[in-house]
XYZ file of C-alpha atoms in Angstrom:
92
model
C 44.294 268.134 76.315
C 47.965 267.223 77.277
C 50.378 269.606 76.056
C 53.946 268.104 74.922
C 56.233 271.489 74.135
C 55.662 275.126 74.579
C 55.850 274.863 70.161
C 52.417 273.194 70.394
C 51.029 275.467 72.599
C 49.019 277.392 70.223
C 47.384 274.246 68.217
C 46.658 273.434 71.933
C 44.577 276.248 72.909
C 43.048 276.742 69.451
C 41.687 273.100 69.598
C 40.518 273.586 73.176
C 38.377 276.771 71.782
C 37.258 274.656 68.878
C 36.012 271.786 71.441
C 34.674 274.435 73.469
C 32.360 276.493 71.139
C 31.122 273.319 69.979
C 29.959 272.636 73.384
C 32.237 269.955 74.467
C 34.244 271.090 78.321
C 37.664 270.633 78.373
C 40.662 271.390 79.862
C 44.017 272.260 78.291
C 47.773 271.899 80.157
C 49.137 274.800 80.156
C 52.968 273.604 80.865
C 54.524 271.230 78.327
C 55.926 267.868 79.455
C 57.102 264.454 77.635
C 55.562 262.423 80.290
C 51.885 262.073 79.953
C 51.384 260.029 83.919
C 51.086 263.579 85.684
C 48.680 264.961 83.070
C 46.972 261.671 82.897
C 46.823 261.492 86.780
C 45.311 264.709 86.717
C 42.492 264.274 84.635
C 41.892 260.970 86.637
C 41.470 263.249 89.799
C 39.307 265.358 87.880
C 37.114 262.767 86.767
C 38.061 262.975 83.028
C 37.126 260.396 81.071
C 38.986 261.234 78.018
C 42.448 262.707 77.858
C 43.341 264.045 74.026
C 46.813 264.138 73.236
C 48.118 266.365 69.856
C 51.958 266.035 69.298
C 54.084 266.219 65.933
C 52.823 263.663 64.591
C 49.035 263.837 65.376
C 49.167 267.459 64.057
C 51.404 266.246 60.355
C 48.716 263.316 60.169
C 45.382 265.945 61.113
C 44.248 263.667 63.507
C 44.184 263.780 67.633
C 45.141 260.789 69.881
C 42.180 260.272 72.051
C 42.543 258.010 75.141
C 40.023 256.371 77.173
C 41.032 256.410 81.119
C 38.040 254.208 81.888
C 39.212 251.541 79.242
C 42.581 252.557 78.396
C 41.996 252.257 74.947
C 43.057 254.720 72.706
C 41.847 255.826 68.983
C 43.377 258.169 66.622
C 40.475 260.366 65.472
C 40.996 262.819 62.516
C 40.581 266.398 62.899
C 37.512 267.026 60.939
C 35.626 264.362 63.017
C 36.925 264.554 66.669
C 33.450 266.598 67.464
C 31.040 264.418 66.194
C 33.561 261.066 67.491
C 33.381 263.087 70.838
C 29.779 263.446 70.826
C 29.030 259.807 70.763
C 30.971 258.208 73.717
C 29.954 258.050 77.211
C 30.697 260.435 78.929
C 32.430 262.895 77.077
């Protein structure tokens, strides 16, 4: 999960303990930046698949930004269904 300012810090974390109980490992940033390349660079080097990015307006719209690194492609997901859209791609 990429973390944009220290004001979405705690819809962050709470989404990273949602993702968690439901079984799905993830990692949060825990330092806010506007460029996503280091966090994305990152979860390359960790061998993440899937980078999920939450800002203002994913957050206003109850939905989460998810990004393929493999493909590039990216899909905006809404909030109730990120789990089960999660569940069925490779390698998430």
């Amino acid at each position: 999960l990429t973390l944009m300012s220290d004001e979405l810090k705690d819809s962050t974390l709470q989404l990273a303990m949602e993702l968690r109980a439901a079984g799905i490992e993830c990692e949060a940033a825990l330092e806010p930046t506007k460029k996503f390349g280091k966090q994305f660079e990152l979860a390359d080097r960790k061998k993440r698949r899937y980078v999920l990015i939450l800002g203002d307006a994913e957050i206003e719209g109850r939905t989460v930004r998810v990004k393929d690194l493999k493909t590039g492609e990216q899909n905006d997901v809404a909030r109730a269904d990120l789990i089960a859209f999660l569940n069925k791609q490779p390698g998430a």
